[in-house]
PDB file of C-alpha atoms in Angstrom:
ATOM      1  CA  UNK A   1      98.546 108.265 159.364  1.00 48.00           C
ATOM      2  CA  UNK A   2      96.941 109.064 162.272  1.00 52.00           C
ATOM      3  CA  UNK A   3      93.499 111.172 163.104  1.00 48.00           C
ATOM      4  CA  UNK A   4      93.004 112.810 166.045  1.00 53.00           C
ATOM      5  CA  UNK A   5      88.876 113.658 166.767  1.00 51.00           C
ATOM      6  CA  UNK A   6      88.637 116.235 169.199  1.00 50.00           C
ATOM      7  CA  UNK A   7      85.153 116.375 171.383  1.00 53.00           C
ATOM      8  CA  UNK A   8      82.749 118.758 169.520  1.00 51.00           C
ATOM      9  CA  UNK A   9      80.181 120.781 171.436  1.00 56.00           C
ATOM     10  CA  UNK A  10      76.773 122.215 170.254  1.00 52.00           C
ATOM     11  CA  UNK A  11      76.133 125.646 171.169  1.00 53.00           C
ATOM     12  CA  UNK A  12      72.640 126.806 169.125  1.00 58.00           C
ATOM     13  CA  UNK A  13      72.199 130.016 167.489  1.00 58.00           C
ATOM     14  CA  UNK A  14      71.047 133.030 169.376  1.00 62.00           C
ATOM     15  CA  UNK A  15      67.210 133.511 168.973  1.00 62.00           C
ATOM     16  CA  UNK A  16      66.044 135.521 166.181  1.00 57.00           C
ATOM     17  CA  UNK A  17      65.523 139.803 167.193  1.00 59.00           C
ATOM     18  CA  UNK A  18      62.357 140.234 168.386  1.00 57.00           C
ATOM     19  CA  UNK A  19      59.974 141.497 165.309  1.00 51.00           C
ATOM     20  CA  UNK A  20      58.119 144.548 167.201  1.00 49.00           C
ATOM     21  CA  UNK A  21      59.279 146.539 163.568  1.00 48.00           C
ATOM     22  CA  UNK A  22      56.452 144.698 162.206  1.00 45.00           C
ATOM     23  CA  UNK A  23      53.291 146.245 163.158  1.00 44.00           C
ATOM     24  CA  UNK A  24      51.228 144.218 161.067  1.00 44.00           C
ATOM     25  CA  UNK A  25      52.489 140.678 162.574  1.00 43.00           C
ATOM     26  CA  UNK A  26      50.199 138.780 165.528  1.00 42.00           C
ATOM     27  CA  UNK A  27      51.390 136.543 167.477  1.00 45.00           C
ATOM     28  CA  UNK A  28      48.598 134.079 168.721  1.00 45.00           C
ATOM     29  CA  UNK A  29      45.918 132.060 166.861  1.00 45.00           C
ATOM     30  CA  UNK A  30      41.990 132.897 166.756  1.00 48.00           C
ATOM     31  CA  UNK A  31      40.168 135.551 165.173  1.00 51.00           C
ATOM     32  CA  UNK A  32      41.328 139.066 164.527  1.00 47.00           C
ATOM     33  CA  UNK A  33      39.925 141.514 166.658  1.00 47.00           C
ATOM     34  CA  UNK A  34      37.465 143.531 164.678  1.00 49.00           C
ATOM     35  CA  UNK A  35      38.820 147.040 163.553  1.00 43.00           C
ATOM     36  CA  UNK A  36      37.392 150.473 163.043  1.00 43.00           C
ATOM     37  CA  UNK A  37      40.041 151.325 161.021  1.00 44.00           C
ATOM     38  CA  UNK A  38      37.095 150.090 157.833  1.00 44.00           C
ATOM     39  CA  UNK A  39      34.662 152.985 158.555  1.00 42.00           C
ATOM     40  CA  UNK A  40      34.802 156.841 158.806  1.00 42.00           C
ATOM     41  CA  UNK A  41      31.999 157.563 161.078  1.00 42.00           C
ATOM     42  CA  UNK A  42      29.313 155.204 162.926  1.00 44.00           C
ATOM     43  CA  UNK A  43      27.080 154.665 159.952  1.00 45.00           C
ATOM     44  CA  UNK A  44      29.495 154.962 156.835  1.00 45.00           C
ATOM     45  CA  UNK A  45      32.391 152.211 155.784  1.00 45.00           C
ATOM     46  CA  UNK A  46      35.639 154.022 154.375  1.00 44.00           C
ATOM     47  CA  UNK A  47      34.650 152.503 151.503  1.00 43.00           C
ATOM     48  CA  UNK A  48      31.798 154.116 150.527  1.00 45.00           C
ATOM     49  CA  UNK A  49      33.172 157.174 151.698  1.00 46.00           C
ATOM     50  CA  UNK A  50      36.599 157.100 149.709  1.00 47.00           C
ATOM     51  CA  UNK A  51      35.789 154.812 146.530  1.00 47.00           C
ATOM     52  CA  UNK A  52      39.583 153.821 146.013  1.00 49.00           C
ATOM     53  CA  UNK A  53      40.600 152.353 149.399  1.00 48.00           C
ATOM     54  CA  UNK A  54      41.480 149.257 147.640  1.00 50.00           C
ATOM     55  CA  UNK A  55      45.065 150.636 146.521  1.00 52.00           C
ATOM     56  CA  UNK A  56      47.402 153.475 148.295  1.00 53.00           C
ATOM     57  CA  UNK A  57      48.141 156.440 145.944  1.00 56.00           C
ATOM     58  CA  UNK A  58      51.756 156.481 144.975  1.00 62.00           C
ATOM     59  CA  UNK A  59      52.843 159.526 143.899  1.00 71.00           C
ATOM     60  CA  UNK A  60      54.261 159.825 140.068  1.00 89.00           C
ATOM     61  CA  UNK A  61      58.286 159.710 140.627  1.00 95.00           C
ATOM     62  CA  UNK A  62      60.771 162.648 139.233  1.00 97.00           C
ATOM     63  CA  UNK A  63      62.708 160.895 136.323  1.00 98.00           C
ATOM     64  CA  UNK A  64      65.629 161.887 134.483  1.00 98.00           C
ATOM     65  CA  UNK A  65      66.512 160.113 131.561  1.00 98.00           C
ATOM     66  CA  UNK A  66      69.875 159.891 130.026  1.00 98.00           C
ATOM     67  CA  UNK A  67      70.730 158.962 126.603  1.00 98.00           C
ATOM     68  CA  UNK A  68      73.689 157.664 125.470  1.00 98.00           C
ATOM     69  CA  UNK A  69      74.960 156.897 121.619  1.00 98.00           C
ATOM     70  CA  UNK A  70      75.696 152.795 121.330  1.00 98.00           C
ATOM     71  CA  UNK A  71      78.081 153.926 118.301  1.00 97.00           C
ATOM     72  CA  UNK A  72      80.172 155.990 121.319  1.00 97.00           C
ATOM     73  CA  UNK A  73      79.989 153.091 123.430  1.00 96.00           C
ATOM     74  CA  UNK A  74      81.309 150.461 121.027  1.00 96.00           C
ATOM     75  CA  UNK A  75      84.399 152.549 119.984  1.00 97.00           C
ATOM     76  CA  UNK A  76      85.548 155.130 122.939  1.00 96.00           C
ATOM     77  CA  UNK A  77      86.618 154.080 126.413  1.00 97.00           C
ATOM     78  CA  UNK A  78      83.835 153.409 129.038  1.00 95.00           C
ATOM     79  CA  UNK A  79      84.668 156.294 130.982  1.00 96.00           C
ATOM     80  CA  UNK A  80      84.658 158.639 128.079  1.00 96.00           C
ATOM     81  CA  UNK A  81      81.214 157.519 127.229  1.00 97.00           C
ATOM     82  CA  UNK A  82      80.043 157.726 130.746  1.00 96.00           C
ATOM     83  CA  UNK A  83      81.565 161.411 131.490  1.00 97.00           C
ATOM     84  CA  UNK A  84      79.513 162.434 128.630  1.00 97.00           C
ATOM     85  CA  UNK A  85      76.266 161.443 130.059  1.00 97.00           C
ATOM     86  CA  UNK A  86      77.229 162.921 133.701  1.00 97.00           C
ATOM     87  CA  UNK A  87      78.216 166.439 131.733  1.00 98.00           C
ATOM     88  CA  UNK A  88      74.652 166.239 130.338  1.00 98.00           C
ATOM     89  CA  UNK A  89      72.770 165.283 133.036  1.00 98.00           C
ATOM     90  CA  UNK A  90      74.593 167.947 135.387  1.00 98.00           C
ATOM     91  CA  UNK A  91      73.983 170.532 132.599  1.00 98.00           C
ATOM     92  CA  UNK A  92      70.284 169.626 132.625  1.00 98.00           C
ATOM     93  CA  UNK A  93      69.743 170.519 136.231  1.00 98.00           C
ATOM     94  CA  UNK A  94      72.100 173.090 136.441  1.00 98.00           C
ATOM     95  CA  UNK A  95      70.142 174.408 133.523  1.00 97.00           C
ATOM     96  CA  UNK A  96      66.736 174.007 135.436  1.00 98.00           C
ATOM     97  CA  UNK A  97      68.116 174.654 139.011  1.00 97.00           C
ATOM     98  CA  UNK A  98      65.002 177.142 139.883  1.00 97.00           C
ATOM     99  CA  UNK A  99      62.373 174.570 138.566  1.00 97.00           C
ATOM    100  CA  UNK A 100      60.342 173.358 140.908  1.00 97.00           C
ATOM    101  CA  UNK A 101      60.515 169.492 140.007  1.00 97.00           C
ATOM    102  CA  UNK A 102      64.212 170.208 140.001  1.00 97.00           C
ATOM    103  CA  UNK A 103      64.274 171.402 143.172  1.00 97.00           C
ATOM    104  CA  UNK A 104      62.196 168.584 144.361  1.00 96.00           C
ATOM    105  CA  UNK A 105      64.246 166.148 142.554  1.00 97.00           C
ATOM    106  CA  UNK A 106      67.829 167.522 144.348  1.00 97.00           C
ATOM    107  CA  UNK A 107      66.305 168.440 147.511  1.00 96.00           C
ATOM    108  CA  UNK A 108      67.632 167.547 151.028  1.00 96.00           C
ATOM    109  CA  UNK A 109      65.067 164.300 151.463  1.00 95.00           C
ATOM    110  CA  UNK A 110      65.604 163.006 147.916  1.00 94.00           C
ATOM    111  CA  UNK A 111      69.388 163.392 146.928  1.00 94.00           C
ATOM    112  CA  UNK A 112      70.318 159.953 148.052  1.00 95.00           C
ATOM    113  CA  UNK A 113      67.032 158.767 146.036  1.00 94.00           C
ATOM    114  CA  UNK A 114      67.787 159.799 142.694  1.00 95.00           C
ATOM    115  CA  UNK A 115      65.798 158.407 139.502  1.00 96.00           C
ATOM    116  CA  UNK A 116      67.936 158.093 136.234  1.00 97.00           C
ATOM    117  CA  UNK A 117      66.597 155.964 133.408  1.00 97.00           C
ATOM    118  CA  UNK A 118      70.106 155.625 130.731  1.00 97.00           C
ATOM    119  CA  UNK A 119      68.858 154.564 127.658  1.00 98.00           C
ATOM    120  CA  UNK A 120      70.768 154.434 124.285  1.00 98.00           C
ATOM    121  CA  UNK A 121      70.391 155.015 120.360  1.00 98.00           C
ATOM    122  CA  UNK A 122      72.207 153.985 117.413  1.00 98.00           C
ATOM    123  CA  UNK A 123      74.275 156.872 116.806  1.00 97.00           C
ATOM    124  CA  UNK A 124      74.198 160.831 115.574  1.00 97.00           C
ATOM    125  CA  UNK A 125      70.667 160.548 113.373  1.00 98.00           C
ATOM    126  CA  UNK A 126      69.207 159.290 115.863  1.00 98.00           C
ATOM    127  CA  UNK A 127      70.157 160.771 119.177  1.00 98.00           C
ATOM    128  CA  UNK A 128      69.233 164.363 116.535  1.00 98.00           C
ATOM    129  CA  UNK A 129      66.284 163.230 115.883  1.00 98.00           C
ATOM    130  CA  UNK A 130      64.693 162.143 119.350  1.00 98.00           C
ATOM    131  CA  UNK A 131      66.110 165.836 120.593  1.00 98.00           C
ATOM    132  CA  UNK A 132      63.878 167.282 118.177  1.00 98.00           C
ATOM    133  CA  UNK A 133      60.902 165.085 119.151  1.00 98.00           C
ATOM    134  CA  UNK A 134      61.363 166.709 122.698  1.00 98.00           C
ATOM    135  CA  UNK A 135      61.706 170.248 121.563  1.00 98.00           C
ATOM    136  CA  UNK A 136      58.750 169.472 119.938  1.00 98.00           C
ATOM    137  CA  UNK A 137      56.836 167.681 123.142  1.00 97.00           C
ATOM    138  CA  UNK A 138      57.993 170.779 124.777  1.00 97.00           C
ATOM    139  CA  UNK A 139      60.277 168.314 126.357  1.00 98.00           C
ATOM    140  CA  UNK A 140      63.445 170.264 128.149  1.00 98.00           C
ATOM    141  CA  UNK A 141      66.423 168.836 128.052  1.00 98.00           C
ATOM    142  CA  UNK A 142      70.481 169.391 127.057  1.00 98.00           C
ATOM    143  CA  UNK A 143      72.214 167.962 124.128  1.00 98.00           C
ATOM    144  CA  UNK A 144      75.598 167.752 125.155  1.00 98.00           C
ATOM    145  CA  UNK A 145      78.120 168.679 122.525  1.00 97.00           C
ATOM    146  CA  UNK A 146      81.380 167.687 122.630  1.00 95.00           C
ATOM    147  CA  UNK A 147      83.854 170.444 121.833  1.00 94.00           C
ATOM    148  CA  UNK A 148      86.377 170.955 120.063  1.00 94.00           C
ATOM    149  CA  UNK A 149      84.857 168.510 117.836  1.00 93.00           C
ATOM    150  CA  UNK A 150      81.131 169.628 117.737  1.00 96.00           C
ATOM    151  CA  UNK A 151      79.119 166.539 117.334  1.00 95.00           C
ATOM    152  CA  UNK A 152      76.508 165.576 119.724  1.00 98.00           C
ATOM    153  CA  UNK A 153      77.432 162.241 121.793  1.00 98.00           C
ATOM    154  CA  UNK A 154      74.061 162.399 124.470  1.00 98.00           C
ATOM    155  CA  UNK A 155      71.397 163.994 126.103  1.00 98.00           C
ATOM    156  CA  UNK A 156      69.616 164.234 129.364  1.00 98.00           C
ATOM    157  CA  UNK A 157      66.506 165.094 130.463  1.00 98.00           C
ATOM    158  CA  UNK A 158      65.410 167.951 133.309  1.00 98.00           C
ATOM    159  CA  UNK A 159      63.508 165.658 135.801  1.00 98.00           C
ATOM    160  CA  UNK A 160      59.789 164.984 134.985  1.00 98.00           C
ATOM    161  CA  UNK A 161      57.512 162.979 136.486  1.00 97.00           C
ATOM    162  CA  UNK A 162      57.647 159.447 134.540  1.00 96.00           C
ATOM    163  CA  UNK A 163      54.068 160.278 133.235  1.00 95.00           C
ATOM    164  CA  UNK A 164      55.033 162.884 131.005  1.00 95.00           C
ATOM    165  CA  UNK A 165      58.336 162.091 129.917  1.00 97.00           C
ATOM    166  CA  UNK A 166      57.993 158.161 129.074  1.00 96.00           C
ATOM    167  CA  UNK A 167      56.215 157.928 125.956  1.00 96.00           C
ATOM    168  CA  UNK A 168      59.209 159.770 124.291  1.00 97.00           C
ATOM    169  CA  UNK A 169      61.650 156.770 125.183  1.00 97.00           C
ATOM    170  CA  UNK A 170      59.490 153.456 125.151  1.00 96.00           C
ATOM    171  CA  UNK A 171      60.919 152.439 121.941  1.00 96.00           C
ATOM    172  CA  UNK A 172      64.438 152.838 123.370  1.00 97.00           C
ATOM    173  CA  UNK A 173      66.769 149.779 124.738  1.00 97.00           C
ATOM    174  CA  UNK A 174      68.254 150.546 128.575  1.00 97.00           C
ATOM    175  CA  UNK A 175      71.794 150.724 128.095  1.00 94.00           C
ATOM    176  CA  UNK A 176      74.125 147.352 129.123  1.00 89.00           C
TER     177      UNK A 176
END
């Protein structure tokens, strides 16, 4: 058997793109420059100005939550299961379409950025049960009925900022 080695040649990777996107990197050693950015006037630093420098405000997201029945999930076909959480969650927002965290939440700059949370309970009982704890909370939501058969199979939220909405569904496993 013969083996024929052919001459190999090293050609080295292109350099790496230059990194101008990061504004925060230095190239060079020794100090930093000293920065104004610390103070709001001559004789005050930002700090004592504006207490909570230390951490950027985030603002609370818009949240929908979903909720599915695991009793649905373990006996109809995936798709089933899942077309009955998109029919609530469309009815939601249809539902709420003049809200304003509705509009916020479907608006031109956040479409592609959607929040969903799709959680799951045990079965009927319970999925009854938690919509009652949000009619109670004040809590708006749709409890999607499936007809001709009238029994409930989920529910969705209108979006809410996480805040007020996630104490109703800590106790609640995501849905695999």
């Amino acid at each position: 058997m013969a083996c024929i080695v052919w001459p190999l040649r090293f050609t080295p990777p292109p350099p790496p793109p230059p990194l101008s996107h990061l504004s925060s990197t230095r190239v060079g050693f020794g100090p930093k420059p000293p920065s104004r950015l610390g103070f709001n006037s001559m004789s005050q630093p930002a700090s004592e100005a504006n207490p909570d420098t230390s951490k950027p405000e985030t603002p609370d997201v818009l949240v929908q939550y979903v909720v599915l029945r695991r009793d649905l999930i373990d006996t109809w076909p995936l798709g089933s299961v899942v077309t009955q959480g998109c029919h609530a969650s469309v009815s939601a927002i249809r539902s709420h379409k003049d809200d304003p965290r509705t509009l916020q939440y479907c608006s031109p700059e956040n479409i592609d950025s959607m929040h969903k949370v799709t959680l799951e309970v045990k079965g009927e009982p319970q999925i009854l049960n938690l919509s009652e704890k949000l009619k109670a909370g004040g809590i708006e939501h749709k409890l999607w009925i499936e007809q001709p058969e009238n029994f409930p199979t989920c529910l969705a939220t209108k979006p809410y900022p996480k805040s007020i909405v996630s104490s109703y569904f800590k106790k609640l496993k995501l849905c695999k």
